Short mmCIF file of C-alpha atoms in Angstrom, two decimals:
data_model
loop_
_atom_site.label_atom_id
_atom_site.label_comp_id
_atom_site.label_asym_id
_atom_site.label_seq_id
_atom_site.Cartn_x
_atom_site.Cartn_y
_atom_site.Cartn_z
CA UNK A 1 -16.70 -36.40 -49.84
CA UNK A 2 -19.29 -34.05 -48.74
CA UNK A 3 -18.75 -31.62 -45.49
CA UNK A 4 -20.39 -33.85 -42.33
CA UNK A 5 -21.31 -31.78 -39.42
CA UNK A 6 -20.44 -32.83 -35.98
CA UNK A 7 -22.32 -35.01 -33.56
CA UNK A 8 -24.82 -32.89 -31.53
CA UNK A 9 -25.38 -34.27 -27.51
CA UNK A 10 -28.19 -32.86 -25.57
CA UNK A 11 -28.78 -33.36 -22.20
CA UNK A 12 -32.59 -33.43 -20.30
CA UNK A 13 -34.06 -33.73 -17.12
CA UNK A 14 -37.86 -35.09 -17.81
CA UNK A 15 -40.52 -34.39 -16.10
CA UNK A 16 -44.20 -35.53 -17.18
CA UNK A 17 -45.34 -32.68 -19.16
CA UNK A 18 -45.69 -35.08 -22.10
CA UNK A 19 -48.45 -36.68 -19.89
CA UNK A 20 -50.31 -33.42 -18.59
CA UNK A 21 -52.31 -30.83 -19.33
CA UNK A 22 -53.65 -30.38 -23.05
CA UNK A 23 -50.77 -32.01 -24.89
CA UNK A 24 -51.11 -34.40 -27.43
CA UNK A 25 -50.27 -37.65 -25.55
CA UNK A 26 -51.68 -36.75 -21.99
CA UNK A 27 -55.05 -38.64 -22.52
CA UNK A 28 -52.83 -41.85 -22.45
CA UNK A 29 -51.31 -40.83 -18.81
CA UNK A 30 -52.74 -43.83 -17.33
CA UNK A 31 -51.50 -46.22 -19.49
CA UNK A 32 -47.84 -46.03 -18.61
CA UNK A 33 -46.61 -46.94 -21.95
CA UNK A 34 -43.45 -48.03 -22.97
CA UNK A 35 -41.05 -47.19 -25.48
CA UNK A 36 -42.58 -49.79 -28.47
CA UNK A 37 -46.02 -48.69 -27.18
CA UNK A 38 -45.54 -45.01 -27.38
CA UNK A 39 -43.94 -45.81 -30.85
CA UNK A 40 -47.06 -47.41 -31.97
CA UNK A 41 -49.13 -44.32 -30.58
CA UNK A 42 -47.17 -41.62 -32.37
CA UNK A 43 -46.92 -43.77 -35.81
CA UNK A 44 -50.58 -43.64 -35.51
CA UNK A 45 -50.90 -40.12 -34.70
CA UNK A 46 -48.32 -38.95 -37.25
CA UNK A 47 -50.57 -41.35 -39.64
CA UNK A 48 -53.83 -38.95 -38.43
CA UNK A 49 -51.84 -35.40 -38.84
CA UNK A 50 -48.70 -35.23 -40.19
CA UNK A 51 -47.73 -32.19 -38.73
CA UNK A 52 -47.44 -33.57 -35.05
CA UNK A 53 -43.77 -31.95 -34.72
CA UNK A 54 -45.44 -28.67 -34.60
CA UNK A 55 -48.31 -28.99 -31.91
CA UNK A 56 -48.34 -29.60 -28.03
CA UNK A 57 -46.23 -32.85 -27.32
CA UNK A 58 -44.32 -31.60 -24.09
CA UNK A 59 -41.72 -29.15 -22.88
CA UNK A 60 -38.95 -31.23 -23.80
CA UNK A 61 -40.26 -31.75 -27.01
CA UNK A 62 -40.90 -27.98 -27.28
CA UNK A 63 -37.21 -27.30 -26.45
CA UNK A 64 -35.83 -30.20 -29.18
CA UNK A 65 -38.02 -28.52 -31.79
CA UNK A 66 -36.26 -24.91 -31.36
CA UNK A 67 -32.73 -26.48 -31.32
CA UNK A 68 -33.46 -28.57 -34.44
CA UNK A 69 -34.89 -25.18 -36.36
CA UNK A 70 -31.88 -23.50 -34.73
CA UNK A 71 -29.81 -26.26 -37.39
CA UNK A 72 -28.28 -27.94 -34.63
CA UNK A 73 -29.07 -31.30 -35.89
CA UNK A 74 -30.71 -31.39 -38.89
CA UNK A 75 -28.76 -33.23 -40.72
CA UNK A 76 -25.83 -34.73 -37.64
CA UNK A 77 -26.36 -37.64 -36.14
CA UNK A 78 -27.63 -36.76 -32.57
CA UNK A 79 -27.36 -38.32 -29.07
CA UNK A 80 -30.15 -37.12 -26.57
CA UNK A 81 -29.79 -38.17 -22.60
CA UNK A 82 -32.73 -38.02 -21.12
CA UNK A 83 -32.66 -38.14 -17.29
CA UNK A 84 -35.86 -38.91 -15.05
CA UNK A 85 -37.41 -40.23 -11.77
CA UNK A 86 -37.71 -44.25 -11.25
CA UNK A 87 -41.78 -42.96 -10.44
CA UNK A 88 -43.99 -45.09 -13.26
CA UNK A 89 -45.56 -41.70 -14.22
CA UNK A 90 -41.63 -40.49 -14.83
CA UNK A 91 -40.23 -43.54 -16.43
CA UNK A 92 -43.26 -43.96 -18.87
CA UNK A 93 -43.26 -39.40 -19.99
CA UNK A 94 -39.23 -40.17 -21.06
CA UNK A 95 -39.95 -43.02 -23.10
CA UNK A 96 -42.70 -41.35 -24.66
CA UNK A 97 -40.29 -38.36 -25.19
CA UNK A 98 -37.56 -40.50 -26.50
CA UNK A 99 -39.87 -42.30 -28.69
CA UNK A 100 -41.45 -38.97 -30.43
CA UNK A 101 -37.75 -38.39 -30.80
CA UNK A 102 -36.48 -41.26 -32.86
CA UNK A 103 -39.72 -40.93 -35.13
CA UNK A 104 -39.71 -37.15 -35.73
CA UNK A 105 -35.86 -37.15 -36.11
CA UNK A 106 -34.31 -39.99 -37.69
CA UNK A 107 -30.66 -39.15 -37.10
CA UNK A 108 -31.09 -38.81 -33.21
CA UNK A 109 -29.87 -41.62 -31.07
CA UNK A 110 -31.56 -41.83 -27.16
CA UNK A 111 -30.15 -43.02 -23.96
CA UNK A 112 -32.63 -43.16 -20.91
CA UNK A 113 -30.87 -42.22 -17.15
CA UNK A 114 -33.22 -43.95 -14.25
CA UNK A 115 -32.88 -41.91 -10.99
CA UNK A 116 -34.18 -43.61 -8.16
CA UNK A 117 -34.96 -42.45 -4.94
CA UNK A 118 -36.13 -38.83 -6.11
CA UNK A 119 -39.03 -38.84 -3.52
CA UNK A 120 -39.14 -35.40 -2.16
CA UNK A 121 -41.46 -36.56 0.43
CA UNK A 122 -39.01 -39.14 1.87
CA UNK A 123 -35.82 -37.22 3.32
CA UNK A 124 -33.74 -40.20 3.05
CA UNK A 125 -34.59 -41.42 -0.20
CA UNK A 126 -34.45 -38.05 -1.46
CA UNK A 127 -30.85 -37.77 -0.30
CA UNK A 128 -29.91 -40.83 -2.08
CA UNK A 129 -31.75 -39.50 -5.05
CA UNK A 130 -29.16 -36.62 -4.91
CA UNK A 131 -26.36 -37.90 -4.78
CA UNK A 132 -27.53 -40.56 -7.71
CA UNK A 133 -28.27 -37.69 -10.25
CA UNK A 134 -24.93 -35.78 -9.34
CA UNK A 135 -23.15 -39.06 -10.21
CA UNK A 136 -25.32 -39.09 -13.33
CA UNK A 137 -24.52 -35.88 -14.46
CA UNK A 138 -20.80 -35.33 -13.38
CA UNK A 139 -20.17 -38.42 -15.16
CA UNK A 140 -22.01 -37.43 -18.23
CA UNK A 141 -20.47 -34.10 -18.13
CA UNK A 142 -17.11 -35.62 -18.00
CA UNK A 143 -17.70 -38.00 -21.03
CA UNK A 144 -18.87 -35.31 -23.25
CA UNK A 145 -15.57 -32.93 -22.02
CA UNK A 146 -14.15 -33.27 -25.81
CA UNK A 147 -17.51 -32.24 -27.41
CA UNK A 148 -18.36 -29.30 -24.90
CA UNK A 149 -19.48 -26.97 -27.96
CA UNK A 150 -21.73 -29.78 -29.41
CA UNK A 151 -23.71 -30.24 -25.82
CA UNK A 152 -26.82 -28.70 -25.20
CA UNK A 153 -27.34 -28.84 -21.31
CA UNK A 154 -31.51 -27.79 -20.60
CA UNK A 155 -32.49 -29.05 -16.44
CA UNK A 156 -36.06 -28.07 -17.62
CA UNK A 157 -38.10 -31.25 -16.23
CA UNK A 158 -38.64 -33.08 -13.21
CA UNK A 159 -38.86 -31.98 -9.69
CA UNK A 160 -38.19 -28.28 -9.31
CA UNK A 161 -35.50 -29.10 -6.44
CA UNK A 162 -34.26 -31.60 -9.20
CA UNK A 163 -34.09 -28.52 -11.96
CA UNK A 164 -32.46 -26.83 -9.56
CA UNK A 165 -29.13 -29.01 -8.22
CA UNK A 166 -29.15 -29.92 -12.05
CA UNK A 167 -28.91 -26.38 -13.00
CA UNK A 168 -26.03 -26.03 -9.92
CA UNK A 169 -24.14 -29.30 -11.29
CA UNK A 170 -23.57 -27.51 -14.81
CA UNK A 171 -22.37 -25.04 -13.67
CA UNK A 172 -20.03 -26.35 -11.56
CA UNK A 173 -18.91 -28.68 -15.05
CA UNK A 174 -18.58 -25.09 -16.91
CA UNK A 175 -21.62 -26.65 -19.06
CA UNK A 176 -24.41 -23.44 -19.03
CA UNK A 177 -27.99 -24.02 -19.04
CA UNK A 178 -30.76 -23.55 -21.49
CA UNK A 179 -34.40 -23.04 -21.19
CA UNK A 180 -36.86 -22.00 -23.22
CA UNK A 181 -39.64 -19.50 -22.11
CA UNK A 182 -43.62 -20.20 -22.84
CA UNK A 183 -44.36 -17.33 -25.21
CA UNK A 184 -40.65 -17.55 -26.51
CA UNK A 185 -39.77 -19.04 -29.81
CA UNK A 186 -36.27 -19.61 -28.92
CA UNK A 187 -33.90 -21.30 -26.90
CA UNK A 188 -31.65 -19.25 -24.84
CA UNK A 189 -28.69 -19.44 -22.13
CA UNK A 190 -28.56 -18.66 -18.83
CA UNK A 191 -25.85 -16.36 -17.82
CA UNK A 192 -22.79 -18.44 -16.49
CA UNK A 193 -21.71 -17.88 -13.01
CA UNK A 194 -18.24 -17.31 -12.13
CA UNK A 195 -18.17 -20.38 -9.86
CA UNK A 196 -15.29 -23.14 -9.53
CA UNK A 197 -14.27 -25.79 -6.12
CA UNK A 198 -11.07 -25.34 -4.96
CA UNK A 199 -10.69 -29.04 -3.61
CA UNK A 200 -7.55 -28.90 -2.53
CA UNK A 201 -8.87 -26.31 0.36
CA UNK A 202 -10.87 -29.61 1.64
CA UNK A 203 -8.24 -31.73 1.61
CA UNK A 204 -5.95 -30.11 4.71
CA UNK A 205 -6.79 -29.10 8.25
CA UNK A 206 -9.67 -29.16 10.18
CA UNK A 207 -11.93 -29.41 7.55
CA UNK A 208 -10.44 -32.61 5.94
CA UNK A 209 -10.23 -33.88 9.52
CA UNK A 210 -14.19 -33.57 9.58
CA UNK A 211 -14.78 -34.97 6.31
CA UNK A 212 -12.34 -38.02 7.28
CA UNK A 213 -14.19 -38.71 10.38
CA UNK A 214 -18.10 -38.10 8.47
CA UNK A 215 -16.66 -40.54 5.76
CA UNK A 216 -15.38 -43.84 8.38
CA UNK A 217 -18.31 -43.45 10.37
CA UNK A 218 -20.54 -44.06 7.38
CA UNK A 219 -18.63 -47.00 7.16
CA UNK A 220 -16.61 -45.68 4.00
CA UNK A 221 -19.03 -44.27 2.29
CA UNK A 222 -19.47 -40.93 0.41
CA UNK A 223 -22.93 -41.12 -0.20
CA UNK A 224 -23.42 -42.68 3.52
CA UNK A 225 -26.61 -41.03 5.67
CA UNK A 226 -26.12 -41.05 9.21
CA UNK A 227 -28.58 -39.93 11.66
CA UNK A 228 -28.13 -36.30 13.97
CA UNK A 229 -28.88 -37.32 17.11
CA UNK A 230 -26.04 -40.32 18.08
CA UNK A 231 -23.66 -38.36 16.19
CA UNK A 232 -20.56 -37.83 18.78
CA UNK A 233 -20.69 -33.90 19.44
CA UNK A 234 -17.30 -33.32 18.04
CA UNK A 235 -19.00 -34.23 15.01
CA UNK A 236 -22.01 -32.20 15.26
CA UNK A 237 -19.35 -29.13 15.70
CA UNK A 238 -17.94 -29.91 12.42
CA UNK A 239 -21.24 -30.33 10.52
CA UNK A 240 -22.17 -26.96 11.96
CA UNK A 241 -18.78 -25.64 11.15
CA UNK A 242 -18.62 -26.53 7.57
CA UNK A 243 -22.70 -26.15 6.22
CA UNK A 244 -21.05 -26.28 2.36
CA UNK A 245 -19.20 -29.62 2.95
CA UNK A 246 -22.78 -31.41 4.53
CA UNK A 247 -25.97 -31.71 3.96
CA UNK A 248 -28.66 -31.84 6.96
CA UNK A 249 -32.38 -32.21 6.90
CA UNK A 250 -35.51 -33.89 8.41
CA UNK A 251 -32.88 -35.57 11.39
CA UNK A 252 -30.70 -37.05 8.94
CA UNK A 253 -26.62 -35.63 7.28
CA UNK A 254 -24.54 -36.43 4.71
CA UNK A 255 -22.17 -34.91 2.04
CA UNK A 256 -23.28 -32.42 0.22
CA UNK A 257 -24.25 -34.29 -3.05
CA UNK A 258 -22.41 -31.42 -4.91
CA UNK A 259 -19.25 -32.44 -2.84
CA UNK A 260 -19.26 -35.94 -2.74
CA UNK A 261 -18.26 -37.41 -6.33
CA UNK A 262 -15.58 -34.64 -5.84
CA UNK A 263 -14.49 -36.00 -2.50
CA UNK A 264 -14.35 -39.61 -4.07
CA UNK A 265 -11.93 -38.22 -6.72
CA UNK A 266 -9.39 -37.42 -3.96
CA UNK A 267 -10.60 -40.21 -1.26
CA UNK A 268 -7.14 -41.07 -0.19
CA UNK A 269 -7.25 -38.06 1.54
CA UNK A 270 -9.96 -39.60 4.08
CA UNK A 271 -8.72 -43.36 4.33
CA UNK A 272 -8.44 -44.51 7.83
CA UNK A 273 -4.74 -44.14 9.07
CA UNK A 274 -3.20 -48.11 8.14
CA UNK A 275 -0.43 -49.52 10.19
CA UNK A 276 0.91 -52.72 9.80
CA UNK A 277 2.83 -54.97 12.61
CA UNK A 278 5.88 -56.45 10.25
CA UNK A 279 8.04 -54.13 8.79
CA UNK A 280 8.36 -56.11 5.27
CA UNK A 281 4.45 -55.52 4.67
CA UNK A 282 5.64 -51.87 4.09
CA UNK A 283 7.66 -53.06 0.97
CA UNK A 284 4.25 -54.61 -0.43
CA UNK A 285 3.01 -50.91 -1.87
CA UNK A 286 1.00 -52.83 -4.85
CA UNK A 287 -0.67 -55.89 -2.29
CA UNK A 288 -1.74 -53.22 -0.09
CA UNK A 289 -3.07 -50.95 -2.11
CA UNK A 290 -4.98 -53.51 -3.81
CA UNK A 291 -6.15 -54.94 -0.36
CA UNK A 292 -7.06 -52.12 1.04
CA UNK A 293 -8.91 -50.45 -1.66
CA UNK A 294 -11.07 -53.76 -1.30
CA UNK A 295 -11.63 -53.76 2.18
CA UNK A 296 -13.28 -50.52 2.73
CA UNK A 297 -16.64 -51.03 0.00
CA UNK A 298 -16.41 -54.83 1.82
CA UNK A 299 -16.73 -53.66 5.18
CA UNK A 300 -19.48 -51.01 3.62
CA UNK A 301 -21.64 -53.61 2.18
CA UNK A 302 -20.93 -55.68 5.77
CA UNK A 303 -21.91 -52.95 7.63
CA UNK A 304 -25.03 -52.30 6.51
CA UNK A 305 -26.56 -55.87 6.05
CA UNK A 306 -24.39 -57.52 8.77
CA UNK A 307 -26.43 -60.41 8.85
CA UNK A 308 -25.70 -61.25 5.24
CA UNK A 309 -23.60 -64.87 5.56
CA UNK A 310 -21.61 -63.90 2.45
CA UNK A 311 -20.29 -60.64 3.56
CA UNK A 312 -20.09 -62.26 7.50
CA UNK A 313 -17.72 -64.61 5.24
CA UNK A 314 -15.82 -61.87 3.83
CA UNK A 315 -14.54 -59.25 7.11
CA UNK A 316 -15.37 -62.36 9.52
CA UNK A 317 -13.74 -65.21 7.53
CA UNK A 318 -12.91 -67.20 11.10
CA UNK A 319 -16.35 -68.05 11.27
CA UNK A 320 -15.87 -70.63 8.94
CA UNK A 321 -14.15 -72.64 11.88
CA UNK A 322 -15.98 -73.89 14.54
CA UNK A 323 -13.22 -74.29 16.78
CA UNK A 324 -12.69 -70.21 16.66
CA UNK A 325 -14.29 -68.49 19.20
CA UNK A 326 -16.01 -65.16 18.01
CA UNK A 327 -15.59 -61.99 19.70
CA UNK A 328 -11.80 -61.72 19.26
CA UNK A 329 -10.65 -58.41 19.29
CA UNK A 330 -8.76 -59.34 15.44
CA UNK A 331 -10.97 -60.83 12.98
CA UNK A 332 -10.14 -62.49 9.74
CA UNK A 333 -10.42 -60.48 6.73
CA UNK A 334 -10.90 -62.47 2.85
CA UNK A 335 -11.22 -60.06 -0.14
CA UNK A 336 -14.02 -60.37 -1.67
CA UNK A 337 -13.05 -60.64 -5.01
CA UNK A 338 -9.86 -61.88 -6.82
CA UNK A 339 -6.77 -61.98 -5.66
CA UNK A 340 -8.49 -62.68 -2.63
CA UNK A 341 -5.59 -61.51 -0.02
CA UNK A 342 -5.93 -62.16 3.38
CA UNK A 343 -5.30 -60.33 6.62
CA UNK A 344 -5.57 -60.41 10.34
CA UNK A 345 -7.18 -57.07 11.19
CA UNK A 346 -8.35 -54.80 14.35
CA UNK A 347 -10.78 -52.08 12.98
CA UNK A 348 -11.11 -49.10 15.82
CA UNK A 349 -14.41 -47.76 17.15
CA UNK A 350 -14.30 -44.71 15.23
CA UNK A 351 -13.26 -46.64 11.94
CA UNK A 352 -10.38 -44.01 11.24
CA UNK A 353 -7.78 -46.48 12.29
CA UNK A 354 -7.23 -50.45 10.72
CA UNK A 355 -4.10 -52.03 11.92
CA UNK A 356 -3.19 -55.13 9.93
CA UNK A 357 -1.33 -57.80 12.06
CA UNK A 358 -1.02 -60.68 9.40
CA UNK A 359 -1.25 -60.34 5.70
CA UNK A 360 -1.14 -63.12 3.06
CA UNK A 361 -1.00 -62.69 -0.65
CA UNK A 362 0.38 -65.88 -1.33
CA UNK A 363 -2.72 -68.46 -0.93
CA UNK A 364 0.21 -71.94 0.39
CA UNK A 365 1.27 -69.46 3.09
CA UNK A 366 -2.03 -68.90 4.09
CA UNK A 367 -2.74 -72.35 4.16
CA UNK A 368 -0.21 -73.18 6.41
CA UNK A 369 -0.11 -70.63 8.94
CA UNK A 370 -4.66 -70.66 9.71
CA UNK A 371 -3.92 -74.17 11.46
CA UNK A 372 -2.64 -71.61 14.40
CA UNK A 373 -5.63 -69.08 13.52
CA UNK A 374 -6.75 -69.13 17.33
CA UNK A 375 -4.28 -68.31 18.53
CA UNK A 376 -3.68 -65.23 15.98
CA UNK A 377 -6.81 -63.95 16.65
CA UNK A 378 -5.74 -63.19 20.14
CA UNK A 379 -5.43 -60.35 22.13
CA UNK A 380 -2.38 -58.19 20.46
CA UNK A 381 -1.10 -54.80 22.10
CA UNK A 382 -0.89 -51.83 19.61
CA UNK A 383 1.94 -49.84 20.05
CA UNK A 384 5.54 -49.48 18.69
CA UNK A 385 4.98 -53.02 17.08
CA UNK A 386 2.81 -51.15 14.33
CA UNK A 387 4.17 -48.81 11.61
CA UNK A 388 1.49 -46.46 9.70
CA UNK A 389 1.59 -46.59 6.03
CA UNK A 390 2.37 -43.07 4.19
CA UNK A 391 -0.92 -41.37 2.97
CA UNK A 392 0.75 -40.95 0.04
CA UNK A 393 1.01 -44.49 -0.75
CA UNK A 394 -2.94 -44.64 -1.89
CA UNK A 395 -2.83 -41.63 -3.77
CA UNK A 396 -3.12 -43.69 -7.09
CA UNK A 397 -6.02 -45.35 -5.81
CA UNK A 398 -9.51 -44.38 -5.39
CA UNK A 399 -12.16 -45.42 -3.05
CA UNK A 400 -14.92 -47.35 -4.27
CA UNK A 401 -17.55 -45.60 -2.05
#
């Protein structure tokens, strides 16, 4: 059997040059074409002059040109990511990209990564556009770990604030960055920096106090974007405190988007403190692990369309009887998804604290003891009846937000 070279991965950030300027494609820029469109186009054109490859298709073109002639794939099978704004002008330049790819290079396979919200113009949006293409890329980056020396990493399209965090994001993944110059022939690399997060420096003291109290009031979420201005001013100190750990512009904060997928890894580190009022709900480790890690993305999606019936139905299940009075200070919590535990619950102000009065995992139980719900839904002191649940008993877990 014949010697089979490895399987080459490149990854791209797209921007429209395939629709601009002079290159071969751009008179089509109002079409916003699709992928069997384009196709059709650049059969056509290839059918014209069959030496397309070599004239002005786009940047990204330009740069999968010099890495074929470098003999990185021309004869390995090839998988190209190509990464680019949900704008129509952005979604329709990749697809013509990708689909000059597959017909100029027959062994390349391409995968297409929608970014929405990428709006610079929109500060919130744009946040959420962040912290999208970090999750993008940290999670391609992580895939590809095994194949490191087969990955060519080039941030070369898009927004230049896009080019940039992607550029950032590599290097904190050890992947280095390569770009290719007009008048140069040639890919080449960037020069690495020497640049690695200690996490474990965020995850004690103040500092992991701050990020604990950022993360429950945005409801559980480490992508959530709170407003400046009704922060408490403790909080405000901390933002100011720690500028590397958030992310403030235009009256709005969050993580930093470099931070946050990182934060997630380690989230059990931020989960509100847990008590529970009987002592034998201490020996149910795997129930509450399970219930918990449930009820914080639950009382996420809650919190930010409260309105919603279904999620009312899920952290305010004692609606569903009419002879319940709402307002209680304990509400009635149903997972969302199976097992669907139960649980009697008092959620503080500040969200860092859930205390758990009643739990259920076993669904007869539960159907025996709601006929008194009323009456557990009452007022309940908080106190030495309550035990708090080791930190360390979610630290196999991770959050879902």
């Amino acid at each position: 059997m014949g010697y089979r070279k490895k399987k080459q991965y490149a990854i791209l950030t797209t921007g429209t040059s395939f629709l601009s300027g002079n290159n071969v494609f751009s008179k089509y820029k109002d079409q916003l074409c699709d992928e069997k469109e384009w196709s059709r186009l650049i059969k056509e054109k290839l059918s014209e002059n069959p030496v397309l490859l070599h004239q002005s298709i786009s940047a990204e073109m330009t740069v999968m040109r010099s890495w074929q002639q470098q003999d990185a794939f021309y004869d390995a099978p090839a998988e190209i990511h190509l990464i680019h704004s949900d704008t129509p002008n952005g979604g329709s330049a990749a697809t013509g990209v990708g689909a000059c790819l597959k017909e100029l290079y027959p062994t390349v396979c391409v995968r297409y990564h929608r970014i929405a919200g990428l709006n610079m113009n929109e500060p919130k949006t744009m946040m959420q556009g962040m912290h999208e293409l970090v999750r993008v890329l940290n999670n391609l980056f992580s895939s590809l770990e095994e194949a490191k020396e087969q990955v060519i990493f080039a941030p070369i399209g898009g927004y230049k604030t896009i080019t940039m965090l992607a550029h950032l994001v590599g290097e904190l993944n050890g992947y280095e960055a390569w770009y290719q110059f007009e008048d140069s022939s040639h890919l080449i690399a960037v020069p690495r920096m020497p640049l690695k997060l200690n996490m474990e420096s965020y995850a004690t003291g103040e500092v992991r106090d701050a990020i604990q109290r950022f993360y429950c009031l945005s409801n559980y979420s480490f992508n959530g974007i709170l407003e400046w201005d009704p922060l408490p001013d403790e909080m405000k100190r901390e933002v100011e405190n720690y500028p590397e750990v958030f992310y403030r512009d235009e009256g709005l904060i969050t993580f930093s988007p470099f931070l946050a997928d990182k934060l997630k890894a380690q989230g059990y580190h931020y989960f509100p403190s847990i008590y529970v009022s009987e002592a034998k709900y201490l020996s149910l480790k795997a129930e509450l692990n399970t219930l918990i890690n449930q009820f914080l993305p639950d009382w996420n999606r809650y919190a930010e369309i409260p309105e919603n019936k279904k999620y009312q139905d899920t952290m305010h299940h004692e609606y569903q009887w009419s002879d319940v009075s709402k307002g209680n200070e304990y509400s009635l919590y149903r997972m969302s998804c199976s097992p669907e535990y139960r649980a009697i619950y008092y959620l503080s102000p500040d969200k860092r604290s859930i205390y758990l009065k009643k739990i259920w995992t076993n669904h007869g139980e539960y159907d025996r003891d709601v006929k008194n719900l009323s009456a557990m839904l009452g007022n309940d002191f908080r106190g030495d009846g309550y035990s708090e649940i080791p930190r360390t008993a979610f630290s196999g877990i991770l959050s879902a937000y």
